Coordinates of C-alpha atoms in Angstrom, one line a residue:
Chain A
M1 CA 89.1 -10.3 -56.8
A2 CA 91.8 -12.0 -54.6
E3 CA 91.1 -15.5 -55.8
T4 CA 91.4 -14.8 -59.5
L5 CA 94.6 -12.9 -58.8
K6 CA 96.0 -15.7 -56.8
R7 CA 95.2 -18.1 -59.6
V8 CA 97.0 -15.9 -62.1
L9 CA 100.0 -15.6 -59.8
S10 CA 100.1 -19.4 -58.9
P11 CA 99.0 -21.3 -62.1
G12 CA 100.0 -24.6 -60.5
R13 CA 97.0 -24.2 -58.1
A14 CA 94.6 -24.5 -61.0
A15 CA 95.0 -28.3 -60.7
G16 CA 92.4 -28.2 -58.0
P17 CA 88.7 -29.0 -58.6
R18 CA 87.2 -26.1 -60.6
E19 CA 83.9 -25.9 -58.7
D20 CA 85.6 -25.1 -55.4
M21 CA 87.4 -22.2 -57.0
A22 CA 84.4 -21.0 -59.0
A23 CA 82.4 -20.5 -55.9
E24 CA 84.9 -18.2 -54.1
V25 CA 84.7 -14.7 -55.1
G26 CA 86.8 -13.1 -52.5
P27 CA 86.7 -9.5 -51.3
P28 CA 87.4 -6.5 -53.5
L29 CA 91.0 -6.2 -54.1
L30 CA 93.2 -3.2 -54.7
L31 CA 96.4 -3.6 -56.7
L32 CA 98.9 -1.0 -55.9
G33 CA 102.3 0.0 -57.2
G34 CA 104.3 2.7 -58.7
P35 CA 104.4 3.7 -62.4
G36 CA 105.5 0.7 -64.6
S37 CA 105.3 -1.8 -61.9
G38 CA 103.1 -4.2 -63.9
K39 CA 99.7 -3.4 -62.5
T40 CA 98.1 -3.2 -66.0
A41 CA 99.8 -6.4 -67.1
L42 CA 98.6 -8.3 -63.9
L43 CA 95.1 -6.9 -64.2
F44 CA 94.9 -7.9 -67.9
A45 CA 96.3 -11.4 -67.0
A46 CA 93.5 -11.7 -64.4
A47 CA 90.9 -10.7 -66.9
L48 CA 92.3 -13.3 -69.3
E49 CA 92.3 -16.0 -66.6
A50 CA 88.7 -15.3 -65.6
A51 CA 87.6 -15.1 -69.2
G52 CA 89.1 -18.4 -69.8
E53 CA 86.9 -19.9 -66.9
G54 CA 83.8 -19.7 -69.2
R55 CA 81.5 -18.3 -66.6
G56 CA 80.5 -15.3 -68.5
P57 CA 81.8 -11.9 -69.6
V58 CA 84.5 -9.8 -67.8
L59 CA 84.3 -6.0 -67.8
F60 CA 87.5 -4.1 -68.0
L61 CA 87.3 -0.3 -67.5
T62 CA 90.3 2.0 -68.2
R63 CA 90.7 5.5 -69.5
R64 CA 92.6 4.6 -72.5
P65 CA 92.8 1.7 -74.7
L66 CA 95.8 -0.6 -73.7
Q67 CA 98.7 0.5 -76.0
S68 CA 99.9 -3.1 -76.4
L69 CA 98.5 -6.2 -75.0
P70 CA 100.6 -7.4 -72.0
R71 CA 102.1 -10.8 -72.9
R72 CA 102.2 -13.8 -70.8
T73 CA 102.0 -16.9 -72.9
P74 CA 100.7 -17.2 -76.5
A75 CA 98.0 -19.4 -75.2
A76 CA 96.7 -16.5 -73.0
L77 CA 96.0 -14.5 -76.1
D78 CA 93.4 -17.0 -77.3
P79 CA 90.9 -14.9 -79.2
L80 CA 87.9 -16.7 -77.6
R81 CA 89.1 -15.4 -74.3
L82 CA 89.7 -11.9 -75.6
Q83 CA 86.1 -11.9 -76.9
K84 CA 84.8 -12.4 -73.5
I85 CA 86.5 -9.3 -72.2
R86 CA 84.3 -6.2 -72.6
F87 CA 86.5 -3.1 -72.7
Q88 CA 85.0 0.4 -71.9
Y89 CA 87.0 3.6 -71.8
P90 CA 85.2 6.2 -69.7
P91 CA 87.4 9.4 -70.4
S92 CA 86.4 11.2 -67.3
T93 CA 85.3 10.6 -63.6
H94 CA 81.8 11.8 -64.6
D95 CA 81.7 9.3 -67.4
L96 CA 82.9 6.4 -65.0
L97 CA 80.3 7.5 -62.5
Q98 CA 77.6 7.5 -65.1
L99 CA 78.8 4.0 -66.2
L100 CA 78.6 2.6 -62.8
C101 CA 75.3 4.2 -61.8
S102 CA 73.6 3.0 -65.0
A103 CA 75.1 -0.5 -64.9
H104 CA 71.8 -2.0 -64.0
E105 CA 70.3 -0.6 -67.2
A106 CA 72.5 -2.5 -69.5
R107 CA 70.9 -5.7 -71.1
G108 CA 72.7 -9.0 -71.5
P109 CA 74.6 -11.3 -69.2
A110 CA 76.1 -9.6 -66.2
P111 CA 79.9 -9.9 -65.8
F112 CA 81.3 -12.0 -63.1
L113 CA 84.6 -9.9 -62.8
L114 CA 84.8 -6.1 -62.9
L115 CA 88.3 -4.6 -63.3
L116 CA 89.3 -1.0 -63.3
D117 CA 92.8 0.3 -64.2
G118 CA 94.1 3.7 -63.3
L119 CA 91.8 4.6 -60.3
E120 CA 94.3 7.3 -59.4
E121 CA 93.5 9.2 -62.7
Y122 CA 89.7 9.2 -61.8
L123 CA 90.5 10.3 -58.2
A124 CA 92.7 13.0 -59.3
E125 CA 89.8 15.0 -60.7
D126 CA 88.3 15.5 -57.2
P127 CA 90.5 14.7 -54.3
E128 CA 87.8 15.4 -51.7
P129 CA 87.5 12.3 -49.4
Q130 CA 83.8 12.1 -49.9
E131 CA 84.2 11.9 -53.7
A132 CA 86.9 9.2 -53.4
A133 CA 84.6 7.2 -51.0
Y134 CA 81.7 7.7 -53.4
L135 CA 83.6 6.4 -56.3
A136 CA 85.0 3.4 -54.3
A137 CA 81.5 2.6 -52.9
L138 CA 79.9 2.7 -56.4
L139 CA 82.5 0.3 -57.6
L140 CA 81.5 -2.0 -54.9
D141 CA 77.8 -1.4 -55.3
T142 CA 78.1 -2.2 -59.1
A143 CA 79.9 -5.4 -58.3
A144 CA 77.3 -6.3 -55.8
H145 CA 74.5 -5.7 -58.3
F146 CA 76.4 -7.9 -60.9
S147 CA 76.7 -10.6 -58.1
H148 CA 73.0 -10.5 -57.5
Q149 CA 72.4 -10.9 -61.3
V150 CA 74.8 -13.8 -61.9
G151 CA 73.0 -15.7 -59.3
P152 CA 73.1 -17.3 -55.9
G153 CA 76.2 -19.0 -54.9
R154 CA 78.4 -17.2 -57.4
G155 CA 79.4 -13.6 -57.5
C156 CA 81.1 -10.8 -59.3
G157 CA 84.6 -10.0 -58.2
L158 CA 86.2 -6.6 -58.2
L159 CA 89.8 -5.9 -58.9
V160 CA 91.1 -2.3 -59.1
A161 CA 94.6 -0.9 -59.8
L162 CA 95.9 2.3 -58.2
Q163 CA 99.1 3.9 -59.1
T164 CA 101.1 5.1 -56.1
Q165 CA 104.3 7.3 -55.8
E166 CA 107.4 6.1 -57.3
E167 CA 109.1 5.2 -53.9
G168 CA 106.8 2.8 -52.3
D169 CA 104.8 5.3 -50.2
S170 CA 101.4 6.3 -51.6
G171 CA 101.1 10.1 -51.8
D172 CA 98.1 10.5 -49.7
P173 CA 97.7 8.5 -46.5
L174 CA 94.2 9.6 -45.8
Q175 CA 93.0 8.6 -49.3
L176 CA 94.7 5.3 -49.1
S177 CA 93.3 4.5 -45.7
L178 CA 89.8 5.5 -47.0
L179 CA 90.2 3.2 -50.0
Q180 CA 91.3 0.4 -47.6
R181 CA 87.9 0.7 -45.8
Y182 CA 86.3 -0.3 -49.3
F183 CA 89.0 -2.7 -50.4
P184 CA 89.9 -5.1 -47.6
A185 CA 92.4 -7.0 -49.8
Q186 CA 95.4 -5.5 -51.3
C187 CA 98.3 -6.6 -53.4
W188 CA 101.4 -4.3 -53.4
L189 CA 104.0 -4.4 -56.2
Q190 CA 107.4 -3.2 -55.3
P191 CA 110.5 -3.0 -57.5
V192 CA 113.4 -5.2 -56.6
A193 CA 116.9 -5.1 -57.9
P194 CA 116.8 -6.1 -61.5
G195 CA 118.5 -9.1 -63.1
S196 CA 120.1 -9.2 -66.5
G197 CA 117.7 -6.8 -68.6
Q198 CA 114.6 -7.7 -66.7
R199 CA 112.4 -5.5 -64.6
C200 CA 111.5 -7.4 -61.4
F201 CA 108.7 -6.7 -58.7
R202 CA 107.7 -8.2 -55.6
A203 CA 104.0 -8.9 -55.5
C204 CA 102.7 -9.0 -51.8
L205 CA 99.1 -10.1 -51.4
E206 CA 97.3 -9.1 -48.1
P207 CA 94.0 -10.8 -48.2
G208 CA 92.6 -8.6 -45.5
G209 CA 92.4 -11.1 -42.7
L210 CA 90.8 -13.9 -44.9
G211 CA 93.9 -15.9 -45.5
P212 CA 97.7 -15.7 -45.1
R213 CA 99.8 -13.2 -46.8
A214 CA 101.5 -14.5 -49.9
E215 CA 104.3 -13.2 -52.1
W216 CA 105.4 -13.7 -55.7
R217 CA 108.2 -12.4 -58.0
V218 CA 107.0 -10.9 -61.1
A219 CA 109.6 -10.4 -63.9
F220 CA 109.2 -8.6 -67.2
Q221 CA 111.5 -9.6 -69.9
P222 CA 112.8 -6.9 -72.4
D223 CA 110.2 -8.2 -75.0
G224 CA 107.4 -7.6 -72.5
E225 CA 106.7 -11.3 -71.5
M226 CA 105.8 -11.7 -67.9
T227 CA 106.9 -14.5 -65.7
I228 CA 105.7 -15.1 -62.1
T229 CA 107.2 -17.3 -59.7
P230 CA 106.6 -17.8 -55.9
W231 CA 108.9 -15.5 -53.9
P232 CA 111.7 -17.6 -52.3
T233 CA 110.8 -18.3 -48.8
Q234 CA 114.5 -17.9 -47.3
A235 CA 114.1 -15.4 -44.6
G236 CA 114.9 -11.9 -45.5
D237 CA 118.2 -12.4 -47.5
P238 CA 118.1 -9.7 -50.4
S239 CA 121.2 -11.1 -52.0
S240 CA 119.6 -14.5 -52.7
N241 CA 116.9 -12.8 -54.9
Q242 CA 119.3 -11.2 -57.4
G243 CA 120.0 -14.2 -59.5
P244 CA 118.7 -14.5 -63.1
S245 CA 115.0 -15.1 -63.8
S246 CA 112.6 -17.9 -63.3
G247 CA 112.4 -20.8 -61.0
G248 CA 113.5 -19.1 -57.7
Q249 CA 112.6 -22.1 -55.8
P250 CA 114.3 -22.5 -52.4
Chain B
M1 CA 63.9 -8.6 -44.0
A2 CA 67.4 -10.1 -43.9
A3 CA 70.2 -7.7 -43.5
A4 CA 71.8 -7.0 -46.9
S5 CA 75.2 -8.6 -47.3
R6 CA 77.8 -6.0 -47.3
A7 CA 81.2 -6.1 -49.0
V8 CA 82.6 -4.2 -46.2
T9 CA 81.5 -5.4 -42.8
L10 CA 81.0 -3.7 -39.5
P11 CA 83.2 -4.9 -36.5
A12 CA 82.1 -8.2 -35.2
V13 CA 80.4 -7.0 -32.2
V14 CA 78.1 -4.7 -34.2
E15 CA 77.3 -7.4 -36.7
E16 CA 76.4 -9.6 -33.8
L17 CA 74.2 -7.1 -32.1
L18 CA 72.4 -6.4 -35.2
S19 CA 71.7 -10.1 -35.8
E20 CA 70.6 -10.6 -32.3
M21 CA 68.3 -7.6 -32.6
A22 CA 66.8 -9.2 -35.8
A23 CA 66.2 -12.5 -34.1
A24 CA 64.5 -10.7 -31.2
V25 CA 62.3 -8.9 -33.5
R26 CA 61.3 -12.1 -35.4
E27 CA 60.5 -13.7 -32.1
S28 CA 58.6 -11.0 -30.2
A29 CA 58.2 -8.1 -32.6
R30 CA 60.3 -5.9 -30.3
V31 CA 63.8 -4.9 -29.5
P32 CA 64.9 -5.8 -26.0
D33 CA 66.3 -2.9 -23.8
E34 CA 69.6 -4.6 -23.4
H35 CA 70.0 -4.3 -27.2
L36 CA 69.1 -0.6 -27.2
L37 CA 71.6 0.0 -24.4
L38 CA 74.3 -1.7 -26.3
L39 CA 73.4 0.2 -29.3
K40 CA 73.8 3.5 -27.4
F41 CA 77.0 2.3 -25.9
V42 CA 78.6 1.6 -29.3
F43 CA 77.2 4.5 -31.2
G44 CA 76.4 7.2 -28.7
S45 CA 74.0 9.9 -29.5
S46 CA 73.8 8.6 -33.1
A47 CA 71.9 5.5 -31.8
L48 CA 68.9 7.7 -30.4
Q49 CA 68.9 9.8 -33.6
A50 CA 68.9 6.7 -35.7
L51 CA 66.2 5.0 -33.8
D52 CA 64.1 8.2 -34.1
L53 CA 64.5 8.1 -37.9
V54 CA 63.3 4.7 -37.9
D55 CA 60.3 5.5 -35.6
R56 CA 59.4 8.4 -38.0
Q57 CA 59.4 6.0 -41.0
S58 CA 62.1 8.2 -42.6
I59 CA 63.9 5.3 -44.5
T60 CA 62.9 4.2 -47.9
L61 CA 64.2 1.3 -49.8
I62 CA 64.1 2.2 -53.4
S63 CA 64.4 -0.5 -56.1
S64 CA 64.0 -0.8 -59.8
P65 CA 63.0 -3.7 -62.2
S66 CA 66.6 -4.6 -62.5
G67 CA 66.8 -5.6 -58.8
R68 CA 69.4 -3.0 -58.0
H69 CA 68.5 -0.8 -54.9
V70 CA 69.4 2.0 -52.8
Y71 CA 68.3 3.7 -49.5
Q72 CA 67.1 7.2 -49.0
V73 CA 66.7 8.7 -45.6
L74 CA 64.8 11.9 -44.8
G75 CA 67.0 13.7 -42.4
S76 CA 65.7 15.8 -39.4
S77 CA 66.6 18.9 -41.4
G78 CA 64.2 18.0 -44.1
K79 CA 67.0 17.0 -46.5
T80 CA 67.1 13.6 -48.1
Y81 CA 70.2 11.6 -48.1
T82 CA 71.2 8.6 -50.2
C83 CA 72.7 5.5 -48.6
L84 CA 74.2 2.7 -50.6
A85 CA 72.8 -0.7 -49.8
S86 CA 75.9 -2.8 -50.3
C87 CA 78.5 -0.9 -48.5
H88 CA 79.0 2.0 -46.1
Y89 CA 78.2 5.2 -48.0
C90 CA 76.0 8.1 -47.2
S91 CA 75.8 11.4 -49.0
C92 CA 75.5 13.4 -45.8
P93 CA 78.2 15.7 -44.5
A94 CA 78.6 13.9 -41.2
F95 CA 79.7 10.8 -43.0
A96 CA 82.3 12.7 -44.9
F97 CA 83.6 14.4 -41.7
S98 CA 83.1 12.0 -38.8
V99 CA 83.5 8.7 -40.5
L100 CA 85.9 9.4 -43.3
R101 CA 88.0 12.3 -42.3
K102 CA 88.2 11.9 -38.6
S103 CA 87.4 8.2 -38.2
D104 CA 85.4 9.3 -35.1
S105 CA 82.4 7.3 -36.0
L106 CA 81.7 3.9 -37.5
L107 CA 78.6 5.1 -39.1
C108 CA 76.5 8.2 -39.5
K109 CA 72.9 8.2 -38.1
H110 CA 71.4 7.6 -41.5
L111 CA 73.4 4.5 -42.2
L112 CA 72.7 3.2 -38.8
A113 CA 69.0 4.0 -39.3
V114 CA 69.2 2.0 -42.6
Y115 CA 70.7 -1.1 -40.8
L116 CA 68.2 -0.8 -38.0
S117 CA 65.3 -0.6 -40.3
Q118 CA 66.5 -3.7 -42.0
V119 CA 66.8 -5.5 -38.7
M120 CA 63.4 -4.3 -37.5
G121 CA 61.7 -4.8 -40.8
T122 CA 60.2 -1.3 -41.0
C123 CA 61.0 0.5 -44.1
Q124 CA 59.1 2.2 -46.7
Q125 CA 59.3 0.7 -50.2
L126 CA 59.4 2.6 -53.5
S127 CA 59.7 1.3 -56.9
V128 CA 61.2 3.4 -59.6
S129 CA 62.2 2.8 -63.2
D130 CA 65.9 1.7 -64.0
K131 CA 66.6 5.1 -65.4
Q132 CA 65.3 7.0 -62.2
L133 CA 67.5 4.6 -60.1
T134 CA 70.5 5.8 -62.1
D135 CA 69.6 9.3 -61.4
I136 CA 69.3 8.6 -57.7
L137 CA 72.7 6.7 -57.6
L138 CA 74.2 9.7 -59.3
M139 CA 73.1 11.8 -56.4
K140 CA 72.7 14.8 -58.4
K141 CA 73.3 17.7 -56.1
N142 CA 70.3 19.9 -55.6
Q143 CA 70.7 23.6 -55.6
E144 CA 71.3 24.9 -52.2
A145 CA 68.3 26.8 -50.9

């Protein structure tokens, strides 16, 4: 859900009128990055952001319970927000497919944001293109069904994280281009040279033709706290990005 | 029957063609020859095969009390294929091969038949229970004969 992710990445924009933002669901978004690049943290932050909007529940699917809750600010761990996030842990691809195919059988209010962490683990079970397309298409179909249930003028967003190989390139170009058919918007997380004790990543959002590309700097402190700042807009000078931490304003 | 909104859209020219066809059908209950020609130009032999499937009433819209729905198409071989309503996915081998693997085609003939039947308003309808819809979506593979 490109819009929710953008709001997480640019909290200052939340000053705008809520109604405008609530109406935009945005296309399904794929969050890509190597191991440890902050995908789970960002996904979780998006879930908290959405839960805080009070529009209804948020469904977070992942193979294993989060080992520790990624931190952003103390306010973000408001228990009321956490209660709005429904976690489910399908252990296998078969269980995930079963969950998605039976999503319409569930009672209660439909979620307005569906998140999935670790798509690569579910895809690894059967690397056939048709199976990958089937899983991606079912994710979209489930979100479409929830959209139908939450009502006209609103919708259910879809945000999925996929781990790629360590060094930027994804392992299987065919699989990636196949996924891009179903996820027109992508956000890439790439490591950049760290500053003092932090791990830093460049988050590059490509909204799939529905807006300009945008970039942010995501930094993780040693204690796990995540800070996000807009990527400095000086044209391509890597040395200017190596200074310490937050407030990288030009 | 309005075209279902799709999360992943077809190229603009195809979307435009389909909506022009829908307008023509609403007005005069038939599809103008120019549209059929354009369809054939864009989709090649799949266009004729898809139109044939529509003529033979081979497409069924299956829905359940939940409101979720899916399409099934009875192929020329007698096999039934399942097509998702919200995005491009068909369980047929041609989809896996020509569309996904080789990117030769935009759509398989079954998906094209589904979109054409939406435009032309000709589609069998079937109601099933929520549980049965789950099974259909799971596309449990039948034993090969």
